[in-house]
CSV table of C-alpha atoms in Angstrom, one decimal:
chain,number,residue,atom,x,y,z
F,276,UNK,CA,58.4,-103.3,-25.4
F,277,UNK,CA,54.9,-104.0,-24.1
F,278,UNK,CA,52.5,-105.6,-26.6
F,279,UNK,CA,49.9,-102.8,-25.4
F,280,UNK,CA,52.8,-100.3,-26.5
F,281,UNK,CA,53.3,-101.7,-29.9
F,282,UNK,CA,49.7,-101.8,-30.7
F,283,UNK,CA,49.8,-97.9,-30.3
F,284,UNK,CA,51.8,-97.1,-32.0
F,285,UNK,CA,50.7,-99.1,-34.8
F,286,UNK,CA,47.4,-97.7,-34.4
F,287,UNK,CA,49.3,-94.1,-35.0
F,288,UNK,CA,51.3,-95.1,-37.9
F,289,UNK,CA,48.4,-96.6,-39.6
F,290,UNK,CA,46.5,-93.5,-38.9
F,291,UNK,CA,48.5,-91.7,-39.9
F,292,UNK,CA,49.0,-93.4,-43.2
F,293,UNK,CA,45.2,-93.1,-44.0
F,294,UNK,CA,45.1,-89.2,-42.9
F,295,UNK,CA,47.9,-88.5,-45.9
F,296,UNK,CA,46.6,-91.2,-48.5
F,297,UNK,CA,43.6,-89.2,-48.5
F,298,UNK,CA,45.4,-85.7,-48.6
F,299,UNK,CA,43.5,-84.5,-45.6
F,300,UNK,CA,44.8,-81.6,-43.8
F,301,UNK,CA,44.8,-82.2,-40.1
F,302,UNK,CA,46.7,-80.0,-37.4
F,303,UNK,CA,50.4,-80.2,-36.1
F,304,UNK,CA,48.5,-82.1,-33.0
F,305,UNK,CA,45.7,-83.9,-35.3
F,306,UNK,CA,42.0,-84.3,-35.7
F,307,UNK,CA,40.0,-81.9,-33.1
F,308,UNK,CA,38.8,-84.3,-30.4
F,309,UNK,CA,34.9,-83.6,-29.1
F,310,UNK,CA,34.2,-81.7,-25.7
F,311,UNK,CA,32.6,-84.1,-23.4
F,312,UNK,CA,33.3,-81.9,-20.2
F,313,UNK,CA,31.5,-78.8,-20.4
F,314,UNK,CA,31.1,-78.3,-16.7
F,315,UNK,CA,27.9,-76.3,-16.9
F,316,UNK,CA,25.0,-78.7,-19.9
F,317,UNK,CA,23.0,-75.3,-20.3
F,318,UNK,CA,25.5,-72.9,-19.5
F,319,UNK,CA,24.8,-69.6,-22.0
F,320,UNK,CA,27.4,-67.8,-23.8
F,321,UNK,CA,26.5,-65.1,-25.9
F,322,UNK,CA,28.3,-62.4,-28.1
F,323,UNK,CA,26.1,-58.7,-28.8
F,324,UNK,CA,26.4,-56.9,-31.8
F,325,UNK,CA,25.0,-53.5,-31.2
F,326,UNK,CA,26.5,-51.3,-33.8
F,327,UNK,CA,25.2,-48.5,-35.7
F,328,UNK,CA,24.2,-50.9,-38.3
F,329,UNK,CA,25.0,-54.1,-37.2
F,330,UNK,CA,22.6,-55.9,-34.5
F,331,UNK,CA,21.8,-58.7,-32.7
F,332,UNK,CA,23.7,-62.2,-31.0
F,333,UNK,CA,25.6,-65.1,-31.1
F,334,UNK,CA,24.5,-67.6,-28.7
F,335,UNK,CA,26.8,-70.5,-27.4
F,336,UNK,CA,24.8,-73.4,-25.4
F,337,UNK,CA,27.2,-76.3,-23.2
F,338,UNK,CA,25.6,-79.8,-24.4
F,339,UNK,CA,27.1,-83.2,-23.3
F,340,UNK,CA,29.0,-83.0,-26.2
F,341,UNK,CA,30.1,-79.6,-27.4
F,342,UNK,CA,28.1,-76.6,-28.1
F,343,UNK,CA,25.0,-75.6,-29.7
F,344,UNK,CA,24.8,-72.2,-31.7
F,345,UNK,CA,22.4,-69.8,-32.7
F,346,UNK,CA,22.9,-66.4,-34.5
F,347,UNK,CA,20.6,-63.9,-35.3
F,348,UNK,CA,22.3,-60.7,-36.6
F,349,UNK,CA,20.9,-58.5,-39.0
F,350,UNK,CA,22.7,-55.3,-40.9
F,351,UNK,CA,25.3,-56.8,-42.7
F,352,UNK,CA,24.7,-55.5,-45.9
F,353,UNK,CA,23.9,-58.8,-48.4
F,354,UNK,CA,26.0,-57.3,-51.7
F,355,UNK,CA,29.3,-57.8,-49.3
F,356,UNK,CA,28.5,-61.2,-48.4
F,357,UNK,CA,28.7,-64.3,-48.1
F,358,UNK,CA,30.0,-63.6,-45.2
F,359,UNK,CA,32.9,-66.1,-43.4
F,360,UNK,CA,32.4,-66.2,-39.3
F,361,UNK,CA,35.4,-67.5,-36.9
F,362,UNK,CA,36.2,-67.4,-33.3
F,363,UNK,CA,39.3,-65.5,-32.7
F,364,UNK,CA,41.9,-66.3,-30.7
F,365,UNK,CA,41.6,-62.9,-28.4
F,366,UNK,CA,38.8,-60.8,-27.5
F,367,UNK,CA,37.4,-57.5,-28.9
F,368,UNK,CA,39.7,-55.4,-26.9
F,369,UNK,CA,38.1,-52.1,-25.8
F,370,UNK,CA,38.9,-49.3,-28.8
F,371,UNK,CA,36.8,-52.0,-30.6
F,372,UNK,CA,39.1,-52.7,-33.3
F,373,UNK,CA,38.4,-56.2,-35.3
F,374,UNK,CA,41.9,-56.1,-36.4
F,375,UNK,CA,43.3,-56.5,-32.9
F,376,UNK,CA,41.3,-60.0,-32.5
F,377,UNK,CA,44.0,-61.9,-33.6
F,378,UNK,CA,43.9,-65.3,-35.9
F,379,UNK,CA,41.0,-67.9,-35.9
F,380,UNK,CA,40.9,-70.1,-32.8
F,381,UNK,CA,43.8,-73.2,-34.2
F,382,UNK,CA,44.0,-74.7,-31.2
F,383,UNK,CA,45.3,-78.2,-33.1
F,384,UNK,CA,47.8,-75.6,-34.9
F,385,UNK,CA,46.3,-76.4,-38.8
F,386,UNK,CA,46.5,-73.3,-40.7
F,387,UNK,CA,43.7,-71.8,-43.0
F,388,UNK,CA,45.5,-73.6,-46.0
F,389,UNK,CA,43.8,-75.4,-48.0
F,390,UNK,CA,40.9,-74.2,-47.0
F,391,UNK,CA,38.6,-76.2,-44.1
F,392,UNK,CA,36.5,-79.2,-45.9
F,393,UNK,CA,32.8,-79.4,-44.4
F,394,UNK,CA,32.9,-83.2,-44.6
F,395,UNK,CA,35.4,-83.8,-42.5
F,396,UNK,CA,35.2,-80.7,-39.6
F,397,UNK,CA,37.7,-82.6,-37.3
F,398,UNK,CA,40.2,-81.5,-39.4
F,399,UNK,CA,39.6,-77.9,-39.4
F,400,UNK,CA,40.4,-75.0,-37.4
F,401,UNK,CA,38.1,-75.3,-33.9
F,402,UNK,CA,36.8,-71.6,-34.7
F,403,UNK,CA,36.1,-72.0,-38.2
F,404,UNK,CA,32.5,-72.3,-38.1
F,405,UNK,CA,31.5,-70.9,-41.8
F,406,UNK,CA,34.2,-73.3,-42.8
F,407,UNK,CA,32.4,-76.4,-41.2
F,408,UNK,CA,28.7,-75.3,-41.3
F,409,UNK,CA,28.3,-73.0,-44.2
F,410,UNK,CA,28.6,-69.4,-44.6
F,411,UNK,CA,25.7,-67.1,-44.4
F,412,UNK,CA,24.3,-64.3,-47.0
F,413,UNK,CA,24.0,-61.1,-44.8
F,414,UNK,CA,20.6,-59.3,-44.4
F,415,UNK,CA,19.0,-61.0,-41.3
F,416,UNK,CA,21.0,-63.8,-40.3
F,417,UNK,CA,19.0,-66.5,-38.5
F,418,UNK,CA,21.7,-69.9,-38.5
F,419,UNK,CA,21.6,-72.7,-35.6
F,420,UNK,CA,24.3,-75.8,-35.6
F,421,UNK,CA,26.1,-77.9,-33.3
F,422,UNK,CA,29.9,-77.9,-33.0
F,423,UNK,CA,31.2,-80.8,-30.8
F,424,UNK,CA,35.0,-79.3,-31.2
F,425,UNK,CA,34.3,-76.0,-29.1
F,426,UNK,CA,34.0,-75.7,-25.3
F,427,UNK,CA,32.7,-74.1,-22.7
F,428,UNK,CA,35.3,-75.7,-20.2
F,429,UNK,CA,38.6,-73.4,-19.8
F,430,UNK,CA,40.8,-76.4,-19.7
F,431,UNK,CA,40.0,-77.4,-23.0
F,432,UNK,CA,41.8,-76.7,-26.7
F,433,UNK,CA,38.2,-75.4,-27.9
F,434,UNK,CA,37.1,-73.2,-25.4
F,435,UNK,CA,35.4,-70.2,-26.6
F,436,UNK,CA,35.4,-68.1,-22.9
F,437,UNK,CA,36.6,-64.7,-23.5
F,438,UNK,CA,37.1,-64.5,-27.3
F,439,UNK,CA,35.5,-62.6,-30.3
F,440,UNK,CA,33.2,-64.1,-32.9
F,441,UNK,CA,34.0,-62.3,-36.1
F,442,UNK,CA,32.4,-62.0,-39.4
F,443,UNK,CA,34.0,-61.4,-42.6
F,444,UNK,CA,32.8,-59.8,-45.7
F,445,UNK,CA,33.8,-61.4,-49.5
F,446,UNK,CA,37.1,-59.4,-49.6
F,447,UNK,CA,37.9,-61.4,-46.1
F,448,UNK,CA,38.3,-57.7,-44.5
F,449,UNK,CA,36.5,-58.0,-40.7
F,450,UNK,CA,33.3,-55.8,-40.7
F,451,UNK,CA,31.7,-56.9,-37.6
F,452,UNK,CA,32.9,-58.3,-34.3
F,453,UNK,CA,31.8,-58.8,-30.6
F,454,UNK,CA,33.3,-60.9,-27.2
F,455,UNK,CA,31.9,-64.2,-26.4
F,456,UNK,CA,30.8,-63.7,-22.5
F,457,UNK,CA,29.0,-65.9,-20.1
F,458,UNK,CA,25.5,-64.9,-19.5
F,459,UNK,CA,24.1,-64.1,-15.8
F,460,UNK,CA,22.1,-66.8,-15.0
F,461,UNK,CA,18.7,-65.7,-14.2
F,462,UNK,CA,17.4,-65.4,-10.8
F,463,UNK,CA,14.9,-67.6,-9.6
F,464,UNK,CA,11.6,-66.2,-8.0
């Protein structure tokens, strides 16, 4: 065996060994990695709540390094929150049923158990946002973050092309949901 070949898998074991000693739960294919190939830095993504009650978007922005987020939604009535958001794995399909969005976006296969640890966001589910960044209160919802685990690049584990962003009320039920889409780009004059 190659000394470069034992040194790997050294590197592995002892990883490993510190990833259990400190009782962190990682996925079935470890840590998220960060997006560094977004093929588009400035590409828009957005999601559009236009209920009845429930208004506004999520924005998704390609940086060198993942994506930056904004939401600004208002109507979610503040005595159901805090209110838990996620990517799902599947889009809104078109009877507009939450239900039908599928899980949260697991691309390194972790599970929602024990529950995702801000700290350490590498080790949570991709889509977990409220998980890694904090959950928000309801009323009108202004919240901006960066998440270097989600992608705008279809060949990656994090990509968020084509999926729903769903909020959930204090009882977990899904009360609002909406597909994540490309924008048009603008034309020029």
């Amino acid at each position: 065996m190659q000394l470069s070949s034992v040194l790997s898998l050294l590197a592995v074991g002892t990883l490993a060994a510190a990833q259990a000693s400190n009782n962190v739960t990682t996925g079935k294919l470890g840590d998220a990695r960060p997006v560094r190939n977004n093929p588009v830095i400035g590409e828009v993504w957005i999601a559009e709540f236009d209920s009845d009650t429930i208004k506004g978007t999520f924005k998704a922005v390609a940086a060198t390094i993942g994506i930056n987020y904004t939401i600004d939604v208002t109507g979610l009535p503040e005595e159901n929150g805090p209110y838990n958001f996620h990517i799902h794995a599947r889009g809104v399909p078109e009877n507009g049923t939450c239900a039908d969005t599928g899980a949260h976006l697991d691309s390194y296969v972790r599970g929602q158990e024990p529950p995702c640890e801000p700290s350490l966001p590498a080790t949570c589910e991709v889509g977990d946002l409220s998980g890694k960044y904090g959950k928000v209160a309801g009323g009108h919802i202004q919240k901006e973050f960066h998440d270097p685990y989600t992608a705008t690049n279809i060949i990656q584990l994090g990509y968020i092309g084509n999926r729903a962003v769903v909020f959930h009320d204090k009882t977990s039920a899904r009360v609002a949901c909406a597909n994540i889409k490309k924008a048009p780009v603008a034309a020029t004059p």
